[in-house]
Coordinates of C-alpha atoms and ligand atoms in Angstrom, one line a residue:
M11 CA -106.3 -128.2 -12.3
N12 CA -108.2 -125.3 -13.9
A13 CA -106.4 -122.7 -11.8
P14 CA -107.3 -119.1 -11.6
T15 CA -104.9 -117.3 -13.9
A16 CA -105.0 -113.6 -13.0
L17 CA -101.6 -112.1 -13.9
N18 CA -101.3 -115.0 -16.3
R19 CA -100.0 -117.4 -13.7
D20 CA -101.4 -120.2 -11.6
L21 CA -102.5 -118.3 -8.4
R22 CA -102.9 -121.6 -6.5
A23 CA -99.1 -122.1 -6.8
D24 CA -98.7 -119.0 -4.7
F25 CA -100.4 -120.8 -1.7
P26 CA -98.4 -123.6 -0.1
G27 CA -101.3 -124.4 2.2
L28 CA -103.5 -125.6 -0.7
V29 CA -102.1 -129.1 -0.8
T30 CA -102.7 -132.0 1.6
V31 CA -99.8 -133.8 3.4
E32 CA -100.0 -136.4 0.6
G33 CA -99.5 -133.7 -1.9
K34 CA -103.1 -133.8 -3.3
P35 CA -105.1 -130.6 -4.0
W36 CA -106.9 -129.5 -0.9
H37 CA -110.4 -128.1 -1.8
Y38 CA -110.4 -125.3 0.7
L39 CA -113.9 -123.8 0.8
D40 CA -113.6 -122.0 4.2
T41 CA -112.0 -118.7 3.2
A42 CA -114.7 -116.7 4.9
A43 CA -113.4 -118.2 8.2
T44 CA -109.8 -117.4 7.3
A45 CA -107.9 -117.2 4.0
Q46 CA -104.8 -119.2 3.1
K47 CA -101.6 -117.2 2.8
P48 CA -99.6 -116.6 -0.4
R49 CA -95.8 -117.1 -0.3
A50 CA -95.3 -113.3 -0.6
V51 CA -97.1 -112.9 2.8
I52 CA -95.2 -115.8 4.4
E53 CA -91.9 -114.4 3.2
A54 CA -92.7 -110.9 4.4
M55 CA -93.4 -112.3 7.9
T56 CA -90.2 -114.2 7.9
R57 CA -88.2 -111.2 6.8
A58 CA -89.9 -108.9 9.4
L59 CA -89.1 -111.5 12.1
G60 CA -85.6 -112.1 10.8
E61 CA -83.2 -109.7 9.2
D62 CA -85.4 -106.6 9.5
Y63 CA -86.6 -107.2 13.1
A64 CA -86.4 -104.5 15.7
T65 CA -88.9 -102.5 17.8
V66 CA -90.7 -99.3 16.6
H67 CA -91.1 -95.7 17.8
R68 CA -88.4 -96.1 20.4
G69 CA -85.0 -97.2 19.2
V70 CA -82.3 -94.6 18.3
Y71 CA -80.5 -97.1 16.1
S72 CA -81.1 -97.3 12.4
R73 CA -82.7 -100.8 12.3
S74 CA -85.4 -99.5 14.6
A75 CA -85.8 -96.3 12.6
D76 CA -86.2 -98.5 9.5
M77 CA -88.8 -100.7 11.2
T78 CA -90.7 -97.6 12.4
M79 CA -90.9 -96.4 8.8
A80 CA -92.0 -99.9 7.6
Y81 CA -94.7 -100.0 10.3
E82 CA -96.0 -96.6 9.4
A83 CA -95.8 -97.3 5.7
A84 CA -97.9 -100.4 6.4
R85 CA -100.6 -98.2 8.1
R86 CA -100.6 -96.0 4.9
R87 CA -100.9 -99.0 2.6
V88 CA -103.7 -100.7 4.6
A89 CA -105.6 -97.4 4.9
A90 CA -105.2 -96.8 1.1
L91 CA -106.8 -100.2 0.4
I92 CA -110.1 -98.8 1.6
G93 CA -109.5 -95.2 0.3
G94 CA -108.5 -93.9 3.8
K95 CA -105.6 -92.0 5.1
E96 CA -102.9 -93.1 7.5
D97 CA -104.0 -90.7 10.3
E98 CA -107.4 -92.4 10.3
L99 CA -106.3 -96.0 10.7
V100 CA -105.7 -97.7 14.0
F101 CA -104.2 -101.2 14.1
T102 CA -106.2 -103.5 16.3
R103 CA -106.1 -107.2 17.0
G104 CA -108.8 -107.7 14.5
A105 CA -112.3 -106.7 13.6
T106 CA -113.7 -107.8 16.9
E107 CA -111.3 -105.6 18.9
A108 CA -112.0 -102.7 16.5
I109 CA -115.8 -102.9 17.2
N110 CA -115.1 -103.2 20.9
L111 CA -112.8 -100.1 20.7
V112 CA -115.6 -98.0 19.1
A113 CA -118.2 -99.2 21.5
K114 CA -116.0 -98.6 24.6
T115 CA -114.6 -95.2 23.6
W116 CA -116.9 -93.4 21.1
G117 CA -119.9 -95.3 22.4
R118 CA -119.4 -94.6 26.1
A119 CA -118.7 -90.9 25.3
N120 CA -121.7 -90.5 23.0
L121 CA -124.6 -92.7 24.2
K122 CA -126.8 -92.2 27.2
A123 CA -129.9 -93.8 28.7
G124 CA -132.8 -93.7 26.1
D125 CA -130.5 -93.7 23.1
R126 CA -130.9 -96.4 20.5
I127 CA -128.5 -98.7 18.5
L128 CA -129.6 -100.2 15.2
L129 CA -128.2 -103.6 14.2
S130 CA -129.4 -106.2 11.7
Q131 CA -130.6 -109.8 12.0
L132 CA -127.6 -111.1 10.1
E133 CA -124.8 -109.7 12.2
H134 CA -121.8 -111.7 13.4
H135 CA -121.6 -112.0 17.2
S136 CA -118.7 -109.5 17.2
N137 CA -121.1 -106.8 15.8
I138 CA -123.8 -107.6 18.4
V139 CA -122.1 -108.4 21.8
P140 CA -120.0 -105.2 22.1
W141 CA -123.2 -103.1 21.5
Q142 CA -125.2 -105.2 24.0
M143 CA -122.5 -104.5 26.6
L144 CA -122.6 -100.8 25.8
A145 CA -126.4 -100.7 25.9
Q146 CA -126.4 -102.4 29.3
E147 CA -123.8 -100.0 30.6
V148 CA -125.4 -96.7 29.5
G149 CA -129.1 -97.8 29.5
A150 CA -129.5 -97.7 25.7
D151 CA -131.7 -100.0 23.6
I152 CA -131.0 -102.1 20.5
D153 CA -133.3 -102.4 17.5
V154 CA -132.8 -105.2 14.9
V155 CA -133.5 -104.7 11.2
P156 CA -135.2 -107.7 9.6
L157 CA -134.1 -109.3 6.3
T158 CA -135.7 -109.2 2.9
D159 CA -137.0 -112.5 1.4
D160 CA -133.7 -113.1 -0.3
H161 CA -131.8 -112.5 3.0
Q162 CA -130.5 -109.0 2.5
I163 CA -130.6 -106.3 5.2
D164 CA -134.0 -104.7 4.6
L165 CA -133.1 -101.0 4.3
D166 CA -136.7 -100.0 3.7
A167 CA -137.5 -101.4 7.1
A168 CA -134.4 -99.8 8.5
E169 CA -135.5 -96.4 7.2
A170 CA -138.8 -96.8 8.8
M171 CA -137.2 -97.8 12.1
L172 CA -134.6 -95.0 12.4
T173 CA -135.3 -92.1 14.8
E174 CA -133.4 -89.3 16.3
Q175 CA -132.7 -91.5 19.3
H176 CA -130.5 -93.7 17.2
K177 CA -126.9 -92.7 17.7
I178 CA -125.2 -95.6 15.9
V179 CA -126.1 -98.0 13.1
A180 CA -123.7 -101.0 12.8
L181 CA -124.1 -103.3 9.9
A182 CA -122.2 -106.0 8.0
H183 CA -121.0 -104.7 4.6
V184 CA -121.1 -108.4 3.5
S185 CA -122.7 -111.2 5.6
N186 CA -120.3 -113.9 6.6
V187 CA -123.1 -116.5 6.3
L188 CA -125.1 -115.4 3.3
G189 CA -122.7 -113.2 1.3
S190 CA -125.4 -110.5 1.1
V191 CA -123.9 -107.2 0.1
L192 CA -125.2 -104.1 1.8
D193 CA -126.1 -100.9 -0.1
A194 CA -123.7 -99.1 2.2
K195 CA -124.1 -95.7 0.8
R196 CA -127.9 -95.8 1.3
A197 CA -127.3 -97.0 4.8
A198 CA -124.9 -94.1 5.5
D199 CA -127.4 -91.6 4.1
M200 CA -130.2 -93.0 6.2
A201 CA -128.1 -93.0 9.4
H202 CA -126.8 -89.5 8.8
K203 CA -130.3 -88.2 8.1
V204 CA -131.2 -88.8 11.8
G205 CA -127.8 -87.8 13.1
A206 CA -126.5 -91.3 13.7
K207 CA -123.1 -92.7 12.8
L208 CA -122.6 -95.7 10.5
L209 CA -120.1 -98.5 11.4
L210 CA -119.5 -101.0 8.6
D211 CA -118.2 -104.5 9.5
G212 CA -116.1 -105.0 6.4
C213 CA -114.5 -108.3 7.4
Q214 CA -116.0 -110.2 4.4
A215 CA -116.2 -107.2 2.1
V216 CA -112.5 -106.2 1.8
A217 CA -111.5 -109.6 0.5
H218 CA -114.1 -109.7 -2.2
M219 CA -114.6 -106.2 -3.6
P220 CA -113.0 -102.8 -3.9
V221 CA -114.0 -100.6 -1.0
D222 CA -113.9 -96.8 -0.8
V223 CA -114.8 -95.3 2.6
A224 CA -115.0 -91.8 1.1
A225 CA -117.6 -92.9 -1.5
L226 CA -119.5 -94.9 1.1
T227 CA -119.4 -91.9 3.5
C228 CA -119.4 -94.3 6.5
D229 CA -118.0 -93.1 9.8
F230 CA -116.2 -96.3 11.0
Y231 CA -115.0 -99.3 8.9
V232 CA -113.4 -102.4 10.5
F233 CA -111.7 -105.5 9.1
S234 CA -109.3 -108.3 9.9
A235 CA -106.1 -109.1 8.1
H236 CA -106.4 -112.9 8.2
K237 CA -109.5 -112.9 6.0
L238 CA -107.6 -110.8 3.5
Y239 CA -104.7 -113.4 3.0
G240 CA -102.7 -111.7 5.8
P241 CA -101.7 -112.8 9.3
T242 CA -103.9 -113.4 12.4
G243 CA -103.6 -111.1 15.3
I244 CA -104.1 -107.9 13.5
G245 CA -106.9 -105.9 11.9
A246 CA -107.9 -102.3 11.4
L247 CA -110.3 -99.6 12.6
W248 CA -110.7 -96.8 10.1
A249 CA -112.6 -93.8 11.6
R250 CA -113.2 -90.4 10.1
A251 CA -110.4 -88.1 11.3
D252 CA -112.7 -85.6 13.1
I253 CA -114.5 -88.5 15.0
L254 CA -111.2 -90.1 15.9
A255 CA -109.8 -86.8 17.2
D256 CA -112.6 -86.6 19.8
M257 CA -112.6 -90.3 20.8
P258 CA -111.3 -90.9 24.4
A259 CA -108.2 -93.2 24.7
W260 CA -109.0 -96.7 25.8
E261 CA -106.1 -99.0 26.9
G262 CA -103.4 -97.2 28.9
G263 CA -99.7 -97.9 28.7
G264 CA -96.6 -97.2 26.8
A265 CA -96.6 -95.5 23.3
M266 CA -100.1 -93.9 23.8
I267 CA -98.9 -91.2 26.2
D268 CA -97.5 -87.7 26.0
R269 CA -96.2 -87.3 29.6
V270 CA -96.6 -89.5 32.6
T271 CA -96.3 -88.4 36.3
F272 CA -97.9 -89.8 39.4
E273 CA -100.0 -86.6 39.5
G274 CA -101.5 -87.3 36.1
T275 CA -100.9 -88.4 32.6
T276 CA -101.5 -86.6 29.3
Y277 CA -102.1 -88.7 26.2
G278 CA -100.5 -88.6 22.8
S279 CA -102.4 -87.5 19.8
G280 CA -103.3 -89.2 16.6
V281 CA -103.9 -92.9 16.0
Q282 CA -101.1 -94.0 18.4
R283 CA -103.3 -92.9 21.3
F284 CA -105.2 -96.1 20.6
E285 CA -102.2 -98.4 20.3
A286 CA -100.9 -98.9 23.8
G287 CA -97.8 -101.1 24.3
T288 CA -95.5 -102.6 21.7
P289 CA -97.6 -103.0 18.6
A290 CA -98.0 -106.1 16.4
I291 CA -95.0 -104.9 14.4
T292 CA -94.4 -107.9 12.2
E293 CA -98.1 -108.6 11.7
A294 CA -98.7 -105.0 10.5
I295 CA -95.9 -105.2 8.0
T296 CA -97.2 -108.5 6.8
F297 CA -100.7 -107.2 6.6
A298 CA -99.4 -104.6 4.2
A299 CA -97.8 -107.4 2.1
A300 CA -101.2 -109.0 1.9
V301 CA -102.8 -105.8 0.8
D302 CA -100.1 -105.5 -1.9
Y303 CA -100.8 -109.1 -3.0
V304 CA -104.5 -108.6 -3.4
S305 CA -104.1 -105.2 -5.1
E306 CA -101.8 -106.8 -7.6
V307 CA -104.3 -109.6 -8.4
G308 CA -107.0 -107.0 -8.5
L309 CA -110.1 -107.0 -6.3
G310 CA -112.4 -106.5 -9.3
A311 CA -111.0 -109.5 -11.1
M312 CA -111.3 -111.6 -7.9
H313 CA -114.9 -110.6 -7.5
E314 CA -115.8 -111.6 -11.1
A315 CA -114.1 -115.0 -10.8
E316 CA -115.8 -115.8 -7.5
A317 CA -119.2 -114.7 -8.9
K318 CA -118.9 -117.5 -11.5
L319 CA -118.3 -120.1 -8.8
V320 CA -121.2 -118.8 -6.7
E321 CA -123.5 -118.8 -9.7
R322 CA -122.7 -122.5 -10.6
L323 CA -122.8 -123.8 -7.0
R324 CA -126.1 -122.0 -6.3
R325 CA -127.6 -123.3 -9.6
E326 CA -126.6 -126.9 -9.0
L327 CA -127.7 -126.9 -5.3
T328 CA -131.0 -125.2 -6.1
A329 CA -131.8 -128.0 -8.6
M330 CA -131.7 -130.6 -5.8
N331 CA -135.1 -130.8 -4.2
D332 CA -133.9 -131.6 -0.7
V333 CA -131.5 -128.7 -0.5
T334 CA -132.3 -125.2 0.8
V335 CA -129.9 -122.4 -0.4
Y336 CA -129.8 -119.2 1.7
G337 CA -128.9 -115.7 0.7
P338 CA -129.2 -113.6 -2.5
A339 CA -128.2 -114.8 -5.9
N340 CA -125.4 -112.1 -6.1
S341 CA -123.7 -113.3 -2.9
A342 CA -120.1 -112.2 -2.5
G343 CA -118.2 -115.5 -2.6
I344 CA -120.3 -117.3 0.1
V345 CA -123.0 -120.0 -0.3
S346 CA -124.9 -121.3 2.7
F347 CA -127.2 -124.3 2.4
T348 CA -128.8 -127.2 4.3
I349 CA -129.7 -130.7 3.1
D350 CA -132.9 -132.2 4.5
D351 CA -132.1 -134.9 7.1
I352 CA -128.3 -134.5 6.9
H353 CA -126.7 -132.4 9.6
P354 CA -124.1 -130.0 8.3
H355 CA -121.6 -131.4 10.7
D356 CA -122.0 -134.9 9.1
L357 CA -121.7 -133.4 5.7
G358 CA -118.6 -131.5 6.7
T359 CA -117.0 -134.7 8.1
I360 CA -117.7 -136.8 5.1
L361 CA -116.5 -134.0 2.7
D362 CA -113.2 -133.9 4.7
E363 CA -112.5 -137.5 3.7
A364 CA -112.5 -136.3 0.1
N365 CA -110.2 -133.3 1.0
V366 CA -113.0 -130.8 0.8
A367 CA -113.1 -128.3 3.7
I368 CA -116.3 -126.4 4.4
R369 CA -117.7 -124.8 7.5
A370 CA -120.6 -126.2 9.3
G371 CA -122.3 -124.6 12.3
H372 CA -123.9 -121.3 13.3
H373 CA -121.0 -119.2 12.0
C374 CA -121.0 -116.9 15.0
A375 CA -124.4 -115.7 13.9
Q376 CA -126.9 -117.4 16.2
P377 CA -129.6 -114.8 15.8
L378 CA -129.5 -115.3 12.1
M379 CA -129.8 -119.1 12.5
D380 CA -132.9 -118.5 14.7
Y381 CA -134.3 -116.2 12.0
L382 CA -133.7 -118.9 9.3
G383 CA -135.1 -121.5 11.6
V384 CA -132.1 -123.9 11.5
P385 CA -129.5 -124.7 14.2
A386 CA -126.7 -124.7 11.6
T387 CA -125.9 -124.4 7.9
A388 CA -123.2 -125.8 5.7
R389 CA -121.1 -122.9 4.2
A390 CA -118.8 -123.0 1.2
S391 CA -116.8 -119.8 0.8
F392 CA -114.4 -118.9 -2.0
G393 CA -111.2 -117.0 -2.3
L394 CA -109.0 -115.9 -5.2
Y395 CA -107.5 -119.4 -5.4
S396 CA -110.8 -121.2 -5.7
T397 CA -111.6 -123.1 -8.9
Q398 CA -114.5 -125.0 -10.7
E399 CA -112.7 -128.2 -9.6
D400 CA -113.3 -127.2 -6.0
V401 CA -117.0 -126.8 -6.8
T402 CA -117.0 -130.2 -8.5
A403 CA -115.3 -131.8 -5.6
L404 CA -118.0 -130.3 -3.2
L405 CA -120.8 -131.5 -5.4
D406 CA -119.3 -135.0 -5.7
G407 CA -118.9 -135.1 -2.0
I408 CA -122.6 -134.1 -1.5
A409 CA -123.6 -137.0 -3.8
R410 CA -121.4 -139.4 -1.8
T411 CA -122.9 -138.1 1.5
R412 CA -126.4 -138.7 0.1
K413 CA -125.5 -142.3 -0.8
I414 CA -124.1 -142.9 2.7
F415 CA -127.3 -141.6 4.2
G416 CA -129.4 -143.8 1.9
K417 CA -130.9 -140.8 0.0
G418 CA -131.6 -140.8 -3.7
I419 CA -130.6 -137.9 -5.9
Ligands
PMP530 N1 -117.5 -109.8 11.3 C1 -117.6 -110.7 10.3 C2 -118.7 -110.5 9.2 C3 -116.8 -111.9 10.3 O1 -116.9 -112.8 9.3 C4 -115.9 -112.0 11.3 C5 -115.0 -113.3 11.4 N2 -115.7 -114.5 11.1 C6 -115.8 -111.1 12.3 C7 -116.6 -110.0 12.3 C8 -114.8 -111.2 13.4 O2 -113.5 -111.1 12.9 P1 -112.2 -111.5 13.8 O3 -112.6 -112.8 14.5 O4 -111.1 -111.6 12.9 O5 -112.1 -110.4 14.8

């Protein structure tokens, strides 16, 4: 197998999940849903749950003190991945919870009736629904930025739409369906010009390209560990320190307090104010192990390797006259397409027989499907372990599906 050889080694060998139960290569093309885990991450989780395990922020014994240091070091390493600092990074259950946190704390404190929220047509449901809930609660309105002909967020249109009533602009840094990459600095400049804040949904960006929140000048950045080769159940909210300092607490409980009496409670300061209860200790430590792994491989190298796979797959699919390919040519590791008269679910099922795993459906982006005029697409998404053999297996599987459906090439 023509394996990716960053660091001069076969990266696929790092991922025990990439073989079938029969020991055959598994052509996993659903990394945008969730990434497979390298051994370094699995071992970090085992160690954190085993010989290193203890609670954090409470114990007076040395194991707990060590675990507290490891948990806070994890915060530092995860923040550093996106050019942030540890006092700006809150661990959440994932990107979804991070956006809900911003909407329910900063949003409730800063939006009122008549204010406006700017989203785009390609957002994941998790960057739509929390804002709809907020809008209903405070009486705000939502505007939706359309897409360009090649399915990027149309920032010229956004610029024309923005007014001083807009308090927040929330956009995907990279689309989970189309791979479209946002010009995030331009979006930040436009938002700031009218006094709005910019939240970037970085779920699909952090796994594909280097990100620097300071250079982007965004106000909030959210992402999930499991799409970055880390564990499920944990993600991050990065927020500018001055914004975070003014954000009201949200969930109440242990660890987020300063002093509790029945007469009243005062809250702790800093990021822990947003982490009530025993945190996801082992997940946080393992999240940092995943960050170390991708940093070692190099996000720039990953991006280049994935771009070659995208280029070939798009080229071969575009050459088929019954295939529609969505999204821009420079998509970040994601290719969505439909084949006339073959439902994506049928394609996905037939591909599965050949050990090719793609995603078929609306990808938690129903407003985008409505815009594209399709109920669903087939989506192939790449990771650092993806190869040209995976692309070949997908193309062979498409040819086989065509035959089964009695379609010529
Ligand atoms: N935003 C985007 C762009 C995503 O791809 C996803 C996951 N598919 C999410 C948000 C939500 O992430 P999670 O389910 O990990 O909270």
